[in-house]
Short mmCIF file of C-alpha atoms in Angstrom, two decimals:
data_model
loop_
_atom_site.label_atom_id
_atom_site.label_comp_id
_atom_site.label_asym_id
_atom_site.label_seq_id
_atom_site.Cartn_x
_atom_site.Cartn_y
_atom_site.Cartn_z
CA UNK A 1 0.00 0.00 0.00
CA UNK A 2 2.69 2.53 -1.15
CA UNK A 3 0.20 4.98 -2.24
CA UNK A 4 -1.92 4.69 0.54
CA UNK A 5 -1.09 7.75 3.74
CA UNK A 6 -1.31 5.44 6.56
CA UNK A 7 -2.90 6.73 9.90
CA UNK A 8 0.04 8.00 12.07
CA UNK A 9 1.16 6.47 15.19
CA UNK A 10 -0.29 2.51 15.07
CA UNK A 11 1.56 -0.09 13.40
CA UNK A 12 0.12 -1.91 10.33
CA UNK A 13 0.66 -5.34 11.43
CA UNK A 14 -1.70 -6.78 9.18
CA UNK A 15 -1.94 -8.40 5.74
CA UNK A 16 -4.65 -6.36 3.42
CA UNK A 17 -7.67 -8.37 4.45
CA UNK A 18 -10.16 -9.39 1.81
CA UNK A 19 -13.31 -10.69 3.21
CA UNK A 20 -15.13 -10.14 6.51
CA UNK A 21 -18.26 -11.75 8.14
CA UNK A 22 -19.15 -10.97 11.64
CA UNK A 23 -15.86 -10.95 14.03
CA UNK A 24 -14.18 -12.83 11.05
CA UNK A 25 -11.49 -11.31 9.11
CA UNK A 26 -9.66 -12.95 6.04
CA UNK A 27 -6.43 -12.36 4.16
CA UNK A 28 -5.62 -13.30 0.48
CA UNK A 29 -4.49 -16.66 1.75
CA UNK A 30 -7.93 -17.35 3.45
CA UNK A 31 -6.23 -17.20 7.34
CA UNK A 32 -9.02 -16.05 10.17
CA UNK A 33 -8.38 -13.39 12.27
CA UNK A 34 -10.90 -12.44 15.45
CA UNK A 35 -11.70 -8.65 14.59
CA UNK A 36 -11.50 -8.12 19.22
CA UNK A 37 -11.58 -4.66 18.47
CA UNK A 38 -14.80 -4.05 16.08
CA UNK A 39 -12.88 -2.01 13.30
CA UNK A 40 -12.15 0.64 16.06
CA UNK A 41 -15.52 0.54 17.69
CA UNK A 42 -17.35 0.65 14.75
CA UNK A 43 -18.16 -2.76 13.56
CA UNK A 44 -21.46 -2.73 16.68
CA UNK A 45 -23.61 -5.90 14.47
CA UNK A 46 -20.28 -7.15 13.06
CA UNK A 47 -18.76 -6.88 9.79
CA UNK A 48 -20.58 -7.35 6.49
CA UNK A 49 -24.26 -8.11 8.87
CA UNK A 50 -27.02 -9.27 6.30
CA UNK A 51 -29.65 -7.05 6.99
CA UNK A 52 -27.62 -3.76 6.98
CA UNK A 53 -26.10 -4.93 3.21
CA UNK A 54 -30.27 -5.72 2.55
CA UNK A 55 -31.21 -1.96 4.06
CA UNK A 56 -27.78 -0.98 2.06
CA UNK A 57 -28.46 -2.09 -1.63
CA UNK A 58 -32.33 -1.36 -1.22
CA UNK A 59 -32.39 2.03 -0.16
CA UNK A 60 -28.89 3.08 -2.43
CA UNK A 61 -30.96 1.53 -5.25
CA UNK A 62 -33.45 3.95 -4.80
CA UNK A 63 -32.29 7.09 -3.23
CA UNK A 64 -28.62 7.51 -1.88
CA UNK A 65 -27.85 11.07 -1.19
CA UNK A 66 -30.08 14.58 -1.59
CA UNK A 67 -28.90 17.91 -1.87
CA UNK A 68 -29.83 21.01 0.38
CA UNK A 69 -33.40 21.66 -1.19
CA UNK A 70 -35.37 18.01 -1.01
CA UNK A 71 -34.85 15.34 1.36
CA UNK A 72 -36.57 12.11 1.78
CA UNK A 73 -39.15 10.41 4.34
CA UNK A 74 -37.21 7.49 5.21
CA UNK A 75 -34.57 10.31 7.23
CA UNK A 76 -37.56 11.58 8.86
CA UNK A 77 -38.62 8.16 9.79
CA UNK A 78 -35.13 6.99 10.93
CA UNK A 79 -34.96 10.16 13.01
CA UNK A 80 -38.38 8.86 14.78
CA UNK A 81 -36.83 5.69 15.77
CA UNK A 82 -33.37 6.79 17.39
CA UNK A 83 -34.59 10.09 19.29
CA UNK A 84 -36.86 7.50 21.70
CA UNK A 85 -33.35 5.85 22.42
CA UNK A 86 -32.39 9.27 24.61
CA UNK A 87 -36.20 9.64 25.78
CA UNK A 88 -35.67 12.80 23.22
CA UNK A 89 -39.65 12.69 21.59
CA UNK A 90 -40.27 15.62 20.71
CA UNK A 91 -36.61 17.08 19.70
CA UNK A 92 -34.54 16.29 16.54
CA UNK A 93 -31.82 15.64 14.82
CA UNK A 94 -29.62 15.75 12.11
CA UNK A 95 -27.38 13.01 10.18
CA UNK A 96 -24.02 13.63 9.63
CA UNK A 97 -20.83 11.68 8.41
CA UNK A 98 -18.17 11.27 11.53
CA UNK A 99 -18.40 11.56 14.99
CA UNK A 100 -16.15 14.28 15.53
CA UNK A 101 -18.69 16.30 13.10
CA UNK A 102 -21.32 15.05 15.71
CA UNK A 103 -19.94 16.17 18.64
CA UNK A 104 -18.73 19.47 16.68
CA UNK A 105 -22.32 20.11 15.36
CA UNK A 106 -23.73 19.69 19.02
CA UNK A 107 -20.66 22.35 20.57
CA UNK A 108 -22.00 24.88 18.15
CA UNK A 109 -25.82 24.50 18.82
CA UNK A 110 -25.23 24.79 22.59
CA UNK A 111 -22.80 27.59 21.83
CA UNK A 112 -25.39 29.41 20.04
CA UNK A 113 -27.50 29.21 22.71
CA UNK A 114 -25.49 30.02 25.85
CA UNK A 115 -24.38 33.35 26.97
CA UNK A 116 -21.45 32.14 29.12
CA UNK A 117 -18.32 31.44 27.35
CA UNK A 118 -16.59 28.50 29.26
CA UNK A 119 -17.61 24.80 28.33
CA UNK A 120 -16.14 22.58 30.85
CA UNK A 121 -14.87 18.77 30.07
CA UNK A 122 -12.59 16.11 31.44
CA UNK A 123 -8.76 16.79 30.72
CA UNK A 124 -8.61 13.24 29.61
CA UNK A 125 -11.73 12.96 27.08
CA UNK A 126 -11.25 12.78 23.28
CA UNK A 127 -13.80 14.70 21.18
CA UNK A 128 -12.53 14.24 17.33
CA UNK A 129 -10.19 15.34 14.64
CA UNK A 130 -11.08 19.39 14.34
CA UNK A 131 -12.98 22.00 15.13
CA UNK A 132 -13.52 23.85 18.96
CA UNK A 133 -13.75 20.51 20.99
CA UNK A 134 -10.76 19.32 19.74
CA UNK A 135 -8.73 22.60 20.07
CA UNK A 136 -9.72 23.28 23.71
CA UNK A 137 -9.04 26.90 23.21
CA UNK A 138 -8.16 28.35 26.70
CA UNK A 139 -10.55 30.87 26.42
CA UNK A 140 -13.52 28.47 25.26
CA UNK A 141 -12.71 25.40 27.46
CA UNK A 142 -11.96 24.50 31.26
CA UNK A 143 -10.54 20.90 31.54
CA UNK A 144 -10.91 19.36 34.79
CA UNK A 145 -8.32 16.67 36.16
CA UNK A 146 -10.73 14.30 37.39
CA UNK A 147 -8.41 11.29 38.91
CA UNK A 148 -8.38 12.89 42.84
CA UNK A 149 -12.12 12.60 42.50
CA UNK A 150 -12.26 8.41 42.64
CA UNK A 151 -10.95 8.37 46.23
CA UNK A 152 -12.71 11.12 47.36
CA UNK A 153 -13.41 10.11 50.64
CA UNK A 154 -16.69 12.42 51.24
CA UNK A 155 -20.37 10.26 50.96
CA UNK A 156 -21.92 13.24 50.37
CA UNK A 157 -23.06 15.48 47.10
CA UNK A 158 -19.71 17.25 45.51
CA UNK A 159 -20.59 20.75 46.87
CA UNK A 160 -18.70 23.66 48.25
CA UNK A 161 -16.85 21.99 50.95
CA UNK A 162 -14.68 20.95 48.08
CA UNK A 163 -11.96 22.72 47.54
CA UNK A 164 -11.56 21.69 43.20
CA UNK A 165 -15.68 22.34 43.35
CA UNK A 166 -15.22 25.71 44.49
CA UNK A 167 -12.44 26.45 41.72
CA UNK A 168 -15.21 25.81 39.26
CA UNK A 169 -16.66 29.37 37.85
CA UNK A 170 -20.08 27.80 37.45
CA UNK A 171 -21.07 31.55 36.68
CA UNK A 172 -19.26 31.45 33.20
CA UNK A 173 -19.69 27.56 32.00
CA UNK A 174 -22.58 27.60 29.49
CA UNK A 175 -21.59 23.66 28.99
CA UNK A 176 -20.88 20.52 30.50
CA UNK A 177 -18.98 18.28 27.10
CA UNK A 178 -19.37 14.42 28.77
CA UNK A 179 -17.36 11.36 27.23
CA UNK A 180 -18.84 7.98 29.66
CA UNK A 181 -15.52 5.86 29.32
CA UNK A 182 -12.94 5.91 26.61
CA UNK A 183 -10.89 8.89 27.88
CA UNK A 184 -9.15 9.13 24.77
CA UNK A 185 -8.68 5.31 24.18
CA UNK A 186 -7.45 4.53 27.72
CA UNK A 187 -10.90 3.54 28.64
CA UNK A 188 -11.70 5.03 31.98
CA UNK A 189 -14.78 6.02 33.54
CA UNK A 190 -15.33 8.98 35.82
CA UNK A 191 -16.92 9.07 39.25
CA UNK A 192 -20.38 8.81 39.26
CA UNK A 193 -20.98 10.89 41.76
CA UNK A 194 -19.00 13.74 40.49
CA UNK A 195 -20.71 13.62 37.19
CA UNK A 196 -24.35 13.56 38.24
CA UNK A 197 -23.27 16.96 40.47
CA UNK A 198 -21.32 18.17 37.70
CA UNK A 199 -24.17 17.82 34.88
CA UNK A 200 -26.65 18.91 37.63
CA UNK A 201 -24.97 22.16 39.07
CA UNK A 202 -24.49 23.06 35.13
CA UNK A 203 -28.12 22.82 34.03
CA UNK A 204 -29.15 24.53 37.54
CA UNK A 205 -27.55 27.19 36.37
CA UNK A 206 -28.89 27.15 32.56
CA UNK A 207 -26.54 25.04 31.10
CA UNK A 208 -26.48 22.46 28.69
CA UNK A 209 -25.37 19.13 29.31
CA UNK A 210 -23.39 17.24 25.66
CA UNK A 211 -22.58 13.91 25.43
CA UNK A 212 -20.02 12.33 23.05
CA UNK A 213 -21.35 8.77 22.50
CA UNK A 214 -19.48 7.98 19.48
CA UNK A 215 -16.93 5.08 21.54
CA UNK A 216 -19.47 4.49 24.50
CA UNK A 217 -23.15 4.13 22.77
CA UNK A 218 -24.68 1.56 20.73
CA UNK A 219 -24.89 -1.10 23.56
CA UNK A 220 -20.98 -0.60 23.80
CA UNK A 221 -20.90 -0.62 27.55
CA UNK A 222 -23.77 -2.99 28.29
CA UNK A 223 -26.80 -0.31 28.24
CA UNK A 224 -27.60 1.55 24.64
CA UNK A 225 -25.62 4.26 25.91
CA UNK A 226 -22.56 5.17 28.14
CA UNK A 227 -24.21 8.12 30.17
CA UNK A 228 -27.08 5.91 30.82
CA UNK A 229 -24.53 4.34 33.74
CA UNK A 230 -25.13 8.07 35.05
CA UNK A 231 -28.15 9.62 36.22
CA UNK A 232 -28.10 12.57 34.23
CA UNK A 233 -30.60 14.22 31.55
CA UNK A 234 -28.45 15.40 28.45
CA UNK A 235 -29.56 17.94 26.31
CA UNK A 236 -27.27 16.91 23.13
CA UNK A 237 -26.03 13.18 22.27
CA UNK A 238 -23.29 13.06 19.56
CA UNK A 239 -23.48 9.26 18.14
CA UNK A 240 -21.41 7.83 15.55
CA UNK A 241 -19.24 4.63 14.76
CA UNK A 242 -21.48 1.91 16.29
CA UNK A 243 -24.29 3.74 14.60
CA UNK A 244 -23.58 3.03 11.30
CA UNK A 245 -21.92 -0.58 11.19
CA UNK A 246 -18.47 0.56 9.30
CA UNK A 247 -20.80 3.08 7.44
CA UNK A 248 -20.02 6.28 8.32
CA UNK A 249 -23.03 8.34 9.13
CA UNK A 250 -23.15 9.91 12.75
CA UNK A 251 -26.01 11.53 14.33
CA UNK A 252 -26.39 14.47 16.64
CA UNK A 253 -29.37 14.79 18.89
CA UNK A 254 -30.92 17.28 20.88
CA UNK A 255 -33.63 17.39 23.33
CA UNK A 256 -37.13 19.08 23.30
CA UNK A 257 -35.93 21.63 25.72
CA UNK A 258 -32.80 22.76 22.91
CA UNK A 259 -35.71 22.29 19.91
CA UNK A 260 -37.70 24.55 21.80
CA UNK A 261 -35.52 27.06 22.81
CA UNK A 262 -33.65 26.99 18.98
CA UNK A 263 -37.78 27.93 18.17
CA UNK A 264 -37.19 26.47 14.55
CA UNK A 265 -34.07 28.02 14.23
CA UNK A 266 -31.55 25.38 13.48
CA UNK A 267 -27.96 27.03 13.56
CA UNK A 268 -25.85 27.72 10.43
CA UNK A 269 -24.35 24.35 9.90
CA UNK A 270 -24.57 22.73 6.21
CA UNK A 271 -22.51 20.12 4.32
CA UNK A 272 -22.91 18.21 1.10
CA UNK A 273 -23.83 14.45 3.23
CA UNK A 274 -25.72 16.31 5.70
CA UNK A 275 -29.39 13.83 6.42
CA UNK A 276 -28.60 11.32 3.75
CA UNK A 277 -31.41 9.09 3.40
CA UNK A 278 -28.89 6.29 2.93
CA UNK A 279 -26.45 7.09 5.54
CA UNK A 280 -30.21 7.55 8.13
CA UNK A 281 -31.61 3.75 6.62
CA UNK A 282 -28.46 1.88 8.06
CA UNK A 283 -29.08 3.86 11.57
CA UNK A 284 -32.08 3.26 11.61
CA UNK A 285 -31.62 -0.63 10.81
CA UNK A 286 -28.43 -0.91 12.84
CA UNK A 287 -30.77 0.41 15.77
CA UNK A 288 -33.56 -1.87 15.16
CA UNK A 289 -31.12 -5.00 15.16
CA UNK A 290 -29.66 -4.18 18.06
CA UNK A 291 -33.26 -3.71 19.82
CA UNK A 292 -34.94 -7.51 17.96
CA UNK A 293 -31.86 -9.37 18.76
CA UNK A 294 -31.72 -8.60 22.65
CA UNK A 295 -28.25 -7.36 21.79
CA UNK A 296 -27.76 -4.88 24.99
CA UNK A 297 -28.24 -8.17 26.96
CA UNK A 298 -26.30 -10.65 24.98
CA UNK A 299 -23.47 -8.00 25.18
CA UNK A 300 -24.17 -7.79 29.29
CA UNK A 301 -23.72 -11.20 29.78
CA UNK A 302 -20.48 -11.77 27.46
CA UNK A 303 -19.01 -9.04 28.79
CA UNK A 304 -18.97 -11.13 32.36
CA UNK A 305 -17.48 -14.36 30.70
CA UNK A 306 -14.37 -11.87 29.07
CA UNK A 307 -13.98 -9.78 32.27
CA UNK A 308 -14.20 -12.71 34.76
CA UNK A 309 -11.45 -14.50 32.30
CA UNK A 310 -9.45 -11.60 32.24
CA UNK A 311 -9.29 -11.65 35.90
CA UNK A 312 -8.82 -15.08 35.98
CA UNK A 313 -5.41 -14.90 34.22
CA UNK A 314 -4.53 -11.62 36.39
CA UNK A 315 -4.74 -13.85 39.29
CA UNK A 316 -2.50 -16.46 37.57
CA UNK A 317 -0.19 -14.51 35.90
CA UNK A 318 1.90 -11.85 36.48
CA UNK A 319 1.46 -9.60 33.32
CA UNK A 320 -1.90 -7.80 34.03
CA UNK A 321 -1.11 -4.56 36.26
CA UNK A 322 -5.07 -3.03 35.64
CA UNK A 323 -8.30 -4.36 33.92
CA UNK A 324 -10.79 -1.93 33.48
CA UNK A 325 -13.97 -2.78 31.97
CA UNK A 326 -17.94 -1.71 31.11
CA UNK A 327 -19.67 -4.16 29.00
CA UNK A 328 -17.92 -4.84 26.21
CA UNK A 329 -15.57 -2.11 26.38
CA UNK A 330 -11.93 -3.25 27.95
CA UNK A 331 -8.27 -2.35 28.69
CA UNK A 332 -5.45 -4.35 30.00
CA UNK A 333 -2.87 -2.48 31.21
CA UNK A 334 0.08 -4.95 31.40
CA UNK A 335 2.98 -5.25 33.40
CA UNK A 336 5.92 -3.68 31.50
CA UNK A 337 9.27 -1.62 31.13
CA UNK A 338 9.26 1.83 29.92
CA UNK A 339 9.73 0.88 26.40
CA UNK A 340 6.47 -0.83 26.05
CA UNK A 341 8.43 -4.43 24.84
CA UNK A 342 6.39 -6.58 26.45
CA UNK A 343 2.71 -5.11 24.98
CA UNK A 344 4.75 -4.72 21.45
CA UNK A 345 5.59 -8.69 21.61
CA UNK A 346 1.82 -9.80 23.08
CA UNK A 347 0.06 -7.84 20.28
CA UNK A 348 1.87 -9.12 17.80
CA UNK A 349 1.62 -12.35 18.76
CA UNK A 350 -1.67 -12.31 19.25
CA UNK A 351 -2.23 -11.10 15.65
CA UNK A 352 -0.09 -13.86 14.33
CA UNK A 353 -2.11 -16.51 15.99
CA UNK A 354 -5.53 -14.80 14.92
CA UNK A 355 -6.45 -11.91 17.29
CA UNK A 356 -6.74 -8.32 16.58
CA UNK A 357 -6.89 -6.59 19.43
CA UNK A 358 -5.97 -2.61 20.11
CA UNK A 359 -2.81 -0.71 21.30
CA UNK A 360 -2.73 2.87 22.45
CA UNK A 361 0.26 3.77 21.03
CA UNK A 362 3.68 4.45 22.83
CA UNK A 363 1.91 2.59 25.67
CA UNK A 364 1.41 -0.80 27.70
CA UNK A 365 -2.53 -0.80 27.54
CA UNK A 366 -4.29 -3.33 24.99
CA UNK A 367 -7.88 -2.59 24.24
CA UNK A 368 -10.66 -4.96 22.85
CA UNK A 369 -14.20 -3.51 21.66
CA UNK A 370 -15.83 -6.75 19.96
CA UNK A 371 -18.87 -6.61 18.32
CA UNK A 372 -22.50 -7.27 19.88
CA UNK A 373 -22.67 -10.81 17.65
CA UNK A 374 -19.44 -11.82 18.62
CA UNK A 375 -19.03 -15.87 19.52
CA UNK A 376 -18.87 -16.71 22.72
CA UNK A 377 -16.52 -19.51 21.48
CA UNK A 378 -14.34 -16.64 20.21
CA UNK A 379 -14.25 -14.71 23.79
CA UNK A 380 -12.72 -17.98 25.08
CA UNK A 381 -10.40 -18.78 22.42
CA UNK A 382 -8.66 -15.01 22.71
CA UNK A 383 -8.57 -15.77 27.24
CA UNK A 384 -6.70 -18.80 25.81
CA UNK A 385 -4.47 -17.16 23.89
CA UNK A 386 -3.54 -14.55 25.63
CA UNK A 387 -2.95 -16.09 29.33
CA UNK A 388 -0.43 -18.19 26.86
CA UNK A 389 1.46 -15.13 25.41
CA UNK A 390 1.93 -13.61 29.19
CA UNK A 391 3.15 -16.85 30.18
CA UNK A 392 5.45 -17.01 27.36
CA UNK A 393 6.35 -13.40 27.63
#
């Protein structure tokens, strides 16, 4: 692939693949490789599912992308069926391409309606490839260093006996940004108390509360989304990956409290795949799988046979330091040196004996996002596998 730009900073271990079907990857020479890791969270039905290639051909056959002027009643109806997900009758949305233009899109609706200039987010959260919530300008965004706050010793509310609560200027934060878990592919979730005061104290004082679901929703974590672990009410969900099976289309939502308050005003936002009825037919099928198949549930209860196996081997071997874990969303952070030698060896050996599993780069934590269909069979061959390359490592 010599004139192909590769994405910077992960290595390209593997082979160009030429066929997938559900967790199943094969290369030119027909080998089998467990996709642990969902195409990077995207894969949420697994790869090549039949009835998103039905919804697929069917509705590209008829009507595949509109312009600014006309649209078509199958985005209207798709939009019908995911705002229910978020208890969001009554509000709207629009369909968009990536999730970082999702979470974008939602930044500048609850800009445009907030006076206050400071959105506030965790210093560890990952919002997308451009625009404000992925420059943090210092003048537009307060990031808060959440990790005192899991062994806060207080039972009570996060108030103003706090000293890092009182440092907040709740007077200028029009915005509360919210990522449930990945924490910029590290995969850590924040208090739950601090969060519900956080989100609460911002709306109290007329804020809005955003959401980035793109890595924690679609039954990702073991409930349809990641904030649903929270007892909070957003105002705007930014969905994408998951949502679209390897398709991209993303989706940003807002609430009958923004709808009203925009008063049919939707802000000055406009590209040329903006509600593409093709793009809103595999969200909406991708959606209603998930929902006929029991999927959430099937997801709940793998996730226990992978995280109880994980911590199996931890107890047997010496080369898990952390597991941390919500559904089917998982790092392993292993026992290593400083130059990572022991992660670099067990991915790559776990790729050359059929398991694709993530890496943050430059770092000893190994991530694995399988699909909603994957085998259970599969689950146990990888726990196989891998308490056999820490033993060997």
């Amino acid at each position: 692939m010599s004139h192909v730009i590769w994405y910077p900073g992960h290595e390209r271990l593997q082979d160009p693949i030429v066929r997938a079907e559900n967790c199943s990857l094969y290369d030119a020479k027909g080998k089998r490789y467990i996709d642990l890791e969902s195409g990077v969270w995207c894969t949420s039905v697994g790869h090549a599912h039949p009835k998103v290639l039905e919804v697929m051909t069917e509705q590209a056959g008829r009507l595949a992308h509109t312009g600014f002027s006309y649209s078509s009643d199958v985005v209207e109806k798709a939009a019908e069926e995911i705002l229910p997900l978020h208890g969001f009758e009554g509000g709207g949305c629009t369909f968009l391409c990536s999730g970082s233009e999702a979470v974008e899109y939602g930044v500048r609706v609850a800009r445009e309606l907030s006076e206050r200039p400071l959105f506030i987010t965790m210093a560890d959260s990952y919002f997308g490839a451009y625009g404000s919530a992925c420059s943090r300008e210092a003048d537009a965004w307060l990031p808060f260093d959440w990790s005192g706050c899991e062994s806060c010793p207080y039972e009570g509310p996060c108030g103003s006996s706090c000293d890092r609560w009182r440092d907040i200027p709740f007077e200028k934060i029009g915005g509360f940004l919210f990522e449930p878990g990945s924490s910029s592919g590290f995969v850590r979730f924040p208090p739950k108390k601090f969060i519900e005061c956080l989100a609460g104290a911002v709306q109290e004082n007329g804020g809005f509360v955003l959401v980035n679901e793109v890595t924690t929703g679609i039954g990702r974590t073991g409930k349809w989304f990641g904030y649903q672990h929270y007892d909070i009410t957003p105002d705007i969900v930014a969905m994408g990956k998951g949502i679209g099976n390897g398709y991209p289309v993303s989706i940003a939502a807002v609430s009958p409290r923004v709808t009203k308050i925009l008063g049919g005003n939707p802000i000055a936002y406009s590209q040329s795949h903006q509600n593409d009825p093709l793009g809103a037919a595999i969200a909406r099928e991708v959606a209603r799988i998930i929902h006929d198949d029991n999927l959430i549930e099937r997801s709940d209860e793998l996730s226990r046979v992978l995280i109880q196996g994980l911590h199996d081997i931890k107890e047997r071997t010496a080369g898990i330091k952390e597991i941390r874990a919500r559904g089917l969303m998982v790092a392993m952070d292993l026992v290593d040196h400083s130059d990572g030698e022991l992660t670099t060896d067990v991915h790559r050996t776990l790729r050359q004996k059929g398991f694709l599993v993530g890496r943050r780069p430059g770092t000893s934590t190994l991530r694995l996002d399988p699909s909603l269909t994957i085998d259970e069979e599969d689950l146990r061959g990888f726990l196989s596998t891998f308490e056999e390359c820490l033993e060997q490592g």
